[in-house]
Structure formats: structure tokens, C-alpha cells
mmCIF file of C-alpha atoms in Angstrom:
data_model
loop_
_atom_site.group_PDB
_atom_site.id
_atom_site.type_symbol
_atom_site.label_atom_id
_atom_site.label_comp_id
_atom_site.label_asym_id
_atom_site.label_seq_id
_atom_site.Cartn_x
_atom_site.Cartn_y
_atom_site.Cartn_z
ATOM 1 C CA GLN A 108 -35.388 0.870 80.950
ATOM 2 C CA SER A 109 -39.298 2.336 82.097
ATOM 3 C CA VAL A 110 -41.193 1.299 83.942
ATOM 4 C CA LEU A 111 -44.264 1.650 82.298
ATOM 5 C CA THR A 112 -43.621 1.055 78.540
ATOM 6 C CA GLN A 113 -44.266 3.350 75.673
ATOM 7 C CA PRO A 114 -43.716 3.456 71.423
ATOM 8 C CA PRO A 115 -41.077 5.790 70.872
ATOM 9 C CA SER A 116 -43.196 7.161 67.752
ATOM 10 C CA VAL A 117 -46.623 7.473 66.353
ATOM 11 C CA SER A 118 -47.758 9.903 63.944
ATOM 12 C CA GLY A 119 -51.122 10.842 61.427
ATOM 13 C CA PRO A 120 -52.539 13.347 59.186
ATOM 14 C CA PRO A 121 -54.632 16.558 60.313
ATOM 15 C CA GLY A 122 -57.714 15.411 61.382
ATOM 16 C CA GLN A 123 -56.684 11.626 62.043
ATOM 17 C CA ARG A 124 -57.548 9.441 65.274
ATOM 18 C CA VAL A 125 -53.987 8.123 66.996
ATOM 19 C CA THR A 126 -53.468 6.520 70.193
ATOM 20 C CA ILE A 127 -50.473 5.721 72.367
ATOM 21 C CA SER A 128 -50.479 2.981 74.422
ATOM 22 C CA CYS A 129 -48.386 2.437 77.914
ATOM 23 C CA THR A 130 -47.779 -0.990 79.228
ATOM 24 C CA GLY A 131 -47.555 -1.257 82.802
ATOM 25 C CA SER A 132 -46.944 -4.465 85.524
ATOM 26 C CA SER A 133 -48.612 -6.023 87.742
ATOM 27 C CA SER A 134 -47.616 -3.557 91.253
ATOM 28 C CA ASN A 135 -48.967 -0.741 88.808
ATOM 29 C CA PHE A 136 -52.011 -0.572 87.118
ATOM 30 C CA GLY A 137 -52.897 -4.495 87.109
ATOM 31 C CA ALA A 138 -52.916 -2.751 91.512
ATOM 32 C CA GLY A 139 -55.862 -0.068 90.409
ATOM 33 C CA TYR A 140 -53.312 2.583 90.444
ATOM 34 C CA ASP A 141 -54.825 4.979 87.592
ATOM 35 C CA VAL A 142 -52.519 6.321 84.686
ATOM 36 C CA ASN A 143 -52.389 10.046 84.253
ATOM 37 C CA TRP A 144 -50.971 11.205 80.834
ATOM 38 C CA TYR A 145 -48.670 14.534 80.481
ATOM 39 C CA GLN A 146 -48.186 16.984 77.341
ATOM 40 C CA GLN A 147 -44.779 17.979 76.577
ATOM 41 C CA HIS A 148 -43.782 20.398 73.970
ATOM 42 C CA PRO A 149 -40.178 21.301 73.178
ATOM 43 C CA GLY A 150 -38.695 23.802 75.927
ATOM 44 C CA THR A 151 -41.769 23.456 78.522
ATOM 45 C CA ALA A 152 -42.850 22.476 81.042
ATOM 46 C CA PRO A 153 -45.139 19.162 81.230
ATOM 47 C CA LYS A 154 -49.038 20.052 81.447
ATOM 48 C CA LEU A 155 -51.669 16.866 82.555
ATOM 49 C CA LEU A 156 -53.551 16.587 79.681
ATOM 50 C CA ILE A 157 -55.460 13.531 81.524
ATOM 51 C CA TYR A 158 -55.842 12.460 85.018
ATOM 52 C CA GLY A 159 -57.451 9.191 86.623
ATOM 53 C CA ASP A 160 -57.503 6.947 84.788
ATOM 54 C CA SER A 161 -60.105 9.157 81.903
ATOM 55 C CA PHE A 162 -60.738 12.482 82.612
ATOM 56 C CA ARG A 163 -59.598 16.063 81.397
ATOM 57 C CA PRO A 164 -58.705 18.637 83.469
ATOM 58 C CA SER A 165 -60.047 21.956 82.577
ATOM 59 C CA GLY A 166 -58.956 23.449 79.395
ATOM 60 C CA VAL A 167 -58.425 20.607 77.610
ATOM 61 C CA PRO A 168 -60.117 19.697 74.681
ATOM 62 C CA ASP A 169 -62.281 16.511 74.336
ATOM 63 C CA ARG A 170 -60.729 15.213 71.193
ATOM 64 C CA PHE A 171 -58.349 14.375 74.703
ATOM 65 C CA SER A 172 -58.899 10.107 76.225
ATOM 66 C CA GLY A 173 -57.318 7.684 78.082
ATOM 67 C CA SER A 174 -58.587 4.374 79.387
ATOM 68 C CA ARG A 175 -57.608 1.643 81.262
ATOM 69 C CA SER A 176 -57.339 -1.959 81.125
ATOM 70 C CA GLY A 177 -55.815 -4.699 83.411
ATOM 71 C CA THR A 178 -51.251 -3.728 83.225
ATOM 72 C CA SER A 179 -52.168 -1.751 80.366
ATOM 73 C CA ALA A 180 -53.595 2.051 79.866
ATOM 74 C CA SER A 181 -54.135 4.192 76.152
ATOM 75 C CA LEU A 182 -54.439 7.909 75.635
ATOM 76 C CA ALA A 183 -56.104 9.153 71.889
ATOM 77 C CA ILE A 184 -56.238 11.931 69.936
ATOM 78 C CA THR A 185 -59.424 12.517 67.457
ATOM 79 C CA GLY A 186 -59.204 15.685 64.679
ATOM 80 C CA LEU A 187 -55.289 15.918 65.389
ATOM 81 C CA GLN A 188 -54.164 19.346 65.068
ATOM 82 C CA ALA A 189 -50.504 20.552 64.011
ATOM 83 C CA GLU A 190 -50.423 22.144 67.577
ATOM 84 C CA ASP A 191 -50.892 18.733 69.123
ATOM 85 C CA GLU A 192 -46.898 17.449 67.838
ATOM 86 C CA ALA A 193 -45.621 17.168 71.268
ATOM 87 C CA ASP A 194 -44.253 14.751 74.045
ATOM 88 C CA TYR A 195 -46.754 12.764 75.361
ATOM 89 C CA TYR A 196 -45.894 10.122 78.845
ATOM 90 C CA CYS A 197 -47.713 8.392 80.935
ATOM 91 C CA GLN A 198 -47.189 7.941 84.642
ATOM 92 C CA SER A 199 -48.622 5.747 87.384
ATOM 93 C CA TYR A 200 -48.221 5.149 90.990
ATOM 94 C CA ASP A 201 -45.879 1.781 92.225
ATOM 95 C CA ASN A 202 -46.392 -0.491 95.143
ATOM 96 C CA SER A 203 -43.191 -2.161 94.497
ATOM 97 C CA LEU A 204 -40.910 1.311 94.032
ATOM 98 C CA SER A 205 -43.077 3.168 96.922
ATOM 99 C CA GLY A 206 -43.332 6.001 94.204
ATOM 100 C CA SER A 207 -44.321 7.915 90.316
ATOM 101 C CA VAL A 208 -43.241 5.723 87.987
ATOM 102 C CA PHE A 209 -43.039 7.413 84.169
ATOM 103 C CA GLY A 210 -42.950 5.734 80.452
ATOM 104 C CA GLY A 211 -40.188 7.508 78.358
ATOM 105 C CA GLY A 212 -42.573 9.251 75.924
ATOM 106 C CA THR A 213 -44.125 8.919 72.179
ATOM 107 C CA LYS A 214 -43.877 12.001 70.272
ATOM 108 C CA LEU A 215 -46.796 12.278 67.816
ATOM 109 C CA THR A 216 -45.565 13.662 64.724
ATOM 110 C CA VAL A 217 -48.691 15.880 62.946
ATOM 111 C CA LEU A 218 -47.582 14.828 59.123
ATOM 112 C CA GLN B 1442 -54.246 28.935 92.072
ATOM 113 C CA LEU B 1443 -51.059 27.339 93.065
ATOM 114 C CA ARG B 1444 -47.915 28.032 91.565
ATOM 115 C CA LEU B 1445 -44.022 26.294 91.937
ATOM 116 C CA GLN B 1446 -40.555 28.222 90.821
ATOM 117 C CA GLU B 1447 -37.568 26.836 90.917
ATOM 118 C CA SER B 1448 -34.837 28.613 91.515
ATOM 119 C CA GLY B 1449 -30.750 27.255 92.730
ATOM 120 C CA PRO B 1450 -27.114 27.119 91.398
ATOM 121 C CA ARG B 1451 -27.193 26.078 87.055
ATOM 122 C CA LEU B 1452 -23.555 25.215 87.166
ATOM 123 C CA VAL B 1453 -22.411 22.618 90.386
ATOM 124 C CA LYS B 1454 -18.945 21.250 89.873
ATOM 125 C CA PRO B 1455 -18.688 16.990 90.153
ATOM 126 C CA SER B 1456 -18.520 15.684 93.662
ATOM 127 C CA GLU B 1457 -20.589 17.891 94.627
ATOM 128 C CA THR B 1458 -23.902 18.468 96.196
ATOM 129 C CA LEU B 1459 -26.561 19.955 93.943
ATOM 130 C CA SER B 1460 -29.481 21.760 95.509
ATOM 131 C CA LEU B 1461 -32.256 23.616 94.458
ATOM 132 C CA THR B 1462 -35.666 25.018 95.916
ATOM 133 C CA CYS B 1463 -39.080 25.647 95.401
ATOM 134 C CA THR B 1464 -41.442 28.199 96.966
ATOM 135 C CA VAL B 1465 -45.085 27.390 95.924
ATOM 136 C CA SER B 1466 -47.142 30.834 95.834
ATOM 137 C CA GLY B 1467 -51.293 31.055 95.927
ATOM 138 C CA GLY B 1468 -51.778 27.702 98.711
ATOM 139 C CA SER B 1469 -50.137 26.863 101.708
ATOM 140 C CA ILE B 1470 -47.994 23.783 101.711
ATOM 141 C CA GLY B 1471 -49.374 22.611 104.664
ATOM 142 C CA SER B 1472 -51.898 21.448 102.645
ATOM 143 C CA SER B 1473 -52.842 17.964 103.652
ATOM 144 C CA GLU B 1474 -54.258 17.588 99.818
ATOM 145 C CA TYR B 1475 -50.739 17.383 98.341
ATOM 146 C CA TYR B 1476 -47.341 15.024 98.279
ATOM 147 C CA TRP B 1477 -44.458 17.435 96.739
ATOM 148 C CA ASP B 1478 -42.593 15.932 94.410
ATOM 149 C CA TRP B 1479 -39.364 16.132 92.573
ATOM 150 C CA ILE B 1480 -38.677 15.107 88.695
ATOM 151 C CA ARG B 1481 -35.757 15.257 86.510
ATOM 152 C CA GLN B 1482 -35.362 15.397 82.842
ATOM 153 C CA PRO B 1483 -31.623 14.638 81.646
ATOM 154 C CA PRO B 1484 -31.728 16.767 78.026
ATOM 155 C CA GLY B 1485 -33.458 14.734 75.818
ATOM 156 C CA LYS B 1486 -34.727 11.914 77.589
ATOM 157 C CA GLY B 1487 -37.711 11.224 79.336
ATOM 158 C CA LEU B 1488 -39.225 12.282 82.555
ATOM 159 C CA GLU B 1489 -37.569 10.954 86.077
ATOM 160 C CA TRP B 1490 -39.259 10.541 89.265
ATOM 161 C CA ILE B 1491 -36.228 11.765 91.997
ATOM 162 C CA GLY B 1492 -38.646 11.991 95.465
ATOM 163 C CA ASN B 1493 -41.485 13.884 97.064
ATOM 164 C CA ILE B 1494 -42.278 15.032 100.680
ATOM 165 C CA PHE B 1495 -45.762 15.324 102.450
ATOM 166 C CA TYR B 1496 -45.904 19.075 104.531
ATOM 167 C CA THR B 1497 -44.693 16.516 107.340
ATOM 168 C CA GLY B 1498 -41.823 15.518 106.249
ATOM 169 C CA THR B 1499 -42.624 12.137 105.836
ATOM 170 C CA THR B 1500 -39.968 11.179 102.580
ATOM 171 C CA TYR B 1501 -40.434 9.191 99.746
ATOM 172 C CA TYR B 1502 -37.335 8.369 97.499
ATOM 173 C CA ASN B 1503 -36.769 6.869 93.922
ATOM 174 C CA PRO B 1504 -34.706 4.159 94.823
ATOM 175 C CA SER B 1505 -32.053 4.537 92.276
ATOM 176 C CA LEU B 1506 -31.468 7.378 93.475
ATOM 177 C CA LYS B 1507 -32.145 6.997 97.356
ATOM 178 C CA SER B 1508 -28.772 7.167 98.901
ATOM 179 C CA ARG B 1509 -27.717 10.199 97.683
ATOM 180 C CA VAL B 1510 -31.140 12.174 97.177
ATOM 181 C CA SER B 1511 -32.424 14.480 101.075
ATOM 182 C CA ILE B 1512 -36.487 16.261 100.318
ATOM 183 C CA SER B 1513 -36.963 18.750 103.027
ATOM 184 C CA VAL B 1514 -39.600 20.892 103.793
ATOM 185 C CA ASP B 1515 -40.213 24.410 104.950
ATOM 186 C CA THR B 1516 -43.402 25.624 105.478
ATOM 187 C CA SER B 1517 -42.745 29.171 107.277
ATOM 188 C CA LYS B 1518 -40.847 30.281 104.187
ATOM 189 C CA ASN B 1519 -44.185 27.548 101.721
ATOM 190 C CA GLN B 1520 -41.203 26.489 99.922
ATOM 191 C CA PHE B 1521 -39.238 22.967 99.891
ATOM 192 C CA SER B 1522 -36.096 21.699 98.997
ATOM 193 C CA LEU B 1523 -34.005 19.228 96.989
ATOM 194 C CA LYS B 1524 -30.872 18.196 97.847
ATOM 195 C CA LEU B 1525 -28.518 15.231 95.520
ATOM 196 C CA SER B 1526 -25.127 14.398 96.746
ATOM 197 C CA SER B 1527 -22.299 12.822 94.585
ATOM 198 C CA VAL B 1528 -23.584 14.091 91.815
ATOM 199 C CA THR B 1529 -21.792 12.950 87.976
ATOM 200 C CA ALA B 1530 -22.283 14.204 84.738
ATOM 201 C CA ALA B 1531 -25.310 11.961 84.622
ATOM 202 C CA ASP B 1532 -26.886 14.444 86.863
ATOM 203 C CA THR B 1533 -26.902 17.221 84.316
ATOM 204 C CA ALA B 1534 -30.830 17.670 83.805
ATOM 205 C CA VAL B 1535 -34.139 19.944 83.771
ATOM 206 C CA TYR B 1536 -35.190 20.121 87.267
ATOM 207 C CA TYR B 1537 -38.572 19.761 88.213
ATOM 208 C CA CYS B 1538 -40.785 20.919 90.962
ATOM 209 C CA ALA B 1539 -44.466 20.273 90.785
ATOM 210 C CA THR B 1540 -47.976 19.819 92.732
ATOM 211 C CA ASP B 1541 -48.987 15.727 93.287
ATOM 212 C CA ALA B 1542 -51.978 15.142 94.783
ATOM 213 C CA THR B 1543 -52.855 12.917 97.825
ATOM 214 C CA SER B 1544 -55.819 11.940 96.188
ATOM 215 C CA GLY B 1545 -54.621 10.142 92.894
ATOM 216 C CA ASN B 1546 -51.419 10.623 92.825
ATOM 217 C CA TRP B 1547 -50.836 13.448 89.405
ATOM 218 C CA LEU B 1548 -48.549 15.765 88.675
ATOM 219 C CA ASP B 1549 -50.052 19.530 88.098
ATOM 220 C CA PRO B 1550 -49.483 22.090 88.519
ATOM 221 C CA TRP B 1551 -45.255 22.148 87.786
ATOM 222 C CA GLY B 1552 -42.756 24.454 87.084
ATOM 223 C CA GLN B 1553 -40.998 25.780 84.820
ATOM 224 C CA GLY B 1554 -38.057 23.737 85.524
ATOM 225 C CA THR B 1555 -34.026 24.735 85.449
ATOM 226 C CA LEU B 1556 -31.672 22.879 84.231
ATOM 227 C CA VAL B 1557 -28.974 22.214 86.535
ATOM 228 C CA THR B 1558 -25.281 21.243 84.402
ATOM 229 C CA VAL B 1559 -22.658 19.257 86.364
ATOM 230 C CA SER B 1560 -19.255 19.933 84.780
ATOM 231 C CA SER B 1561 -15.662 21.017 86.428
#
């Protein structure tokens, strides 16, 4: 069982907007630690998508956005494209474990 | 631009020790800007943080693996290494090394990953 909780799957047709939630606790988000998001296509390494709650690395489209409030965080993807079909993971620091923690991952299907 | 590459045996026998090395290029492992992390992913499952090391040798480990894990750094070779002892089939996974920004704990970049299978 993961420290951060994500829905196992989400889906939407091309062009739509979807959100992926990530629920934490007082020892990670609630303690003020940022959320980071990763995108992973099959057979490849995870790729940093959002860091510091809401910042996009160079090259990540502005269709991807992130936010955090209290003990929850979310990733929003607008204008869904077929290439967005992938697994998405949230990650943060947890002060009770003194290390990184991940969500269980969410599989995004573009219908 | 930093690049990371994992290397090591792809097949390990049960009860033995898994050993992997991550070679860093495009930058110095002695930088104070980064920790150096190991993460693993069992086939078809999610990501699990194993631990990390700073260039000074300071380490942090996942409590669930702490009794079996050791991470070390070799600044002269720009490498860091993972040892996981007493492995079982449950340790079969793709093992990734990654750069961990001290300013914010995000992981970027990652190595391509290497599948290690535990089997006799």
C-alpha cells in the first residue's frame, strides 16, 4: 500500500480535460513538502512532468498543470492527446520516513 | 546535461546479493545540488524508493528495506552503487538510478533502468 493514494485509472476522449488526484498526509503534503509528477510510457523510464507542485520542466506542454492544497494534490491534463496515454505517478518527501514516497500510479487511457 | 546509466548482473540467485552501479556523466557526482537515488519497479507494479546518498557519503534508506540495503559513492569514478542482500523473487524488478535535487526532492534525470531477475 502506497503512502500517497492515487486512483488506479482515469480515461477521457481526445480533446477533453482529465484530473488525477494524489492524497497524502500530515507527514508529506501536510508538512509543506511539494508534489512532483512523472509520466511513464510502457518500457521506458519515468519522466519528470511537474516539479515543485506546479512548475513544468522545459519541453513539457502547458496542457499539463499541477496544484497542491492541504494534504492533497492534483495533476490536470487539458486537450487530451493519444500520446498522453501512459502511467502517471505523484511523489513527495515524507518526514516520518526521511525519504521519497510515491503514489501507486494512475493509468490514463485516451478513448 | 546529466546522464545516468545503470550496470550490473541481470540475474541473481535467491539469498545472494544484488549489486548495481550507476555511472554519472555530464556533471560531477560531487555536486552539492544533488542526492543520488535508487528506485525500483516490479513488473507490472508501481515505483518504490530504495534510498539515496549525498557525495559526502550520507545515506537515507527506505525503512522497509533498510536492513538489507547499502548505497555507496565513488567520487573518483563518478559512480554510486547499490547492494541489496538476501534477495528473493520479490526483489525482481527494474532498478533505476536517478538524480534528486536537494532544492526540492524531484527526480530528474533517470537512468534507462535495468531489469534484475532473482531466480535459481
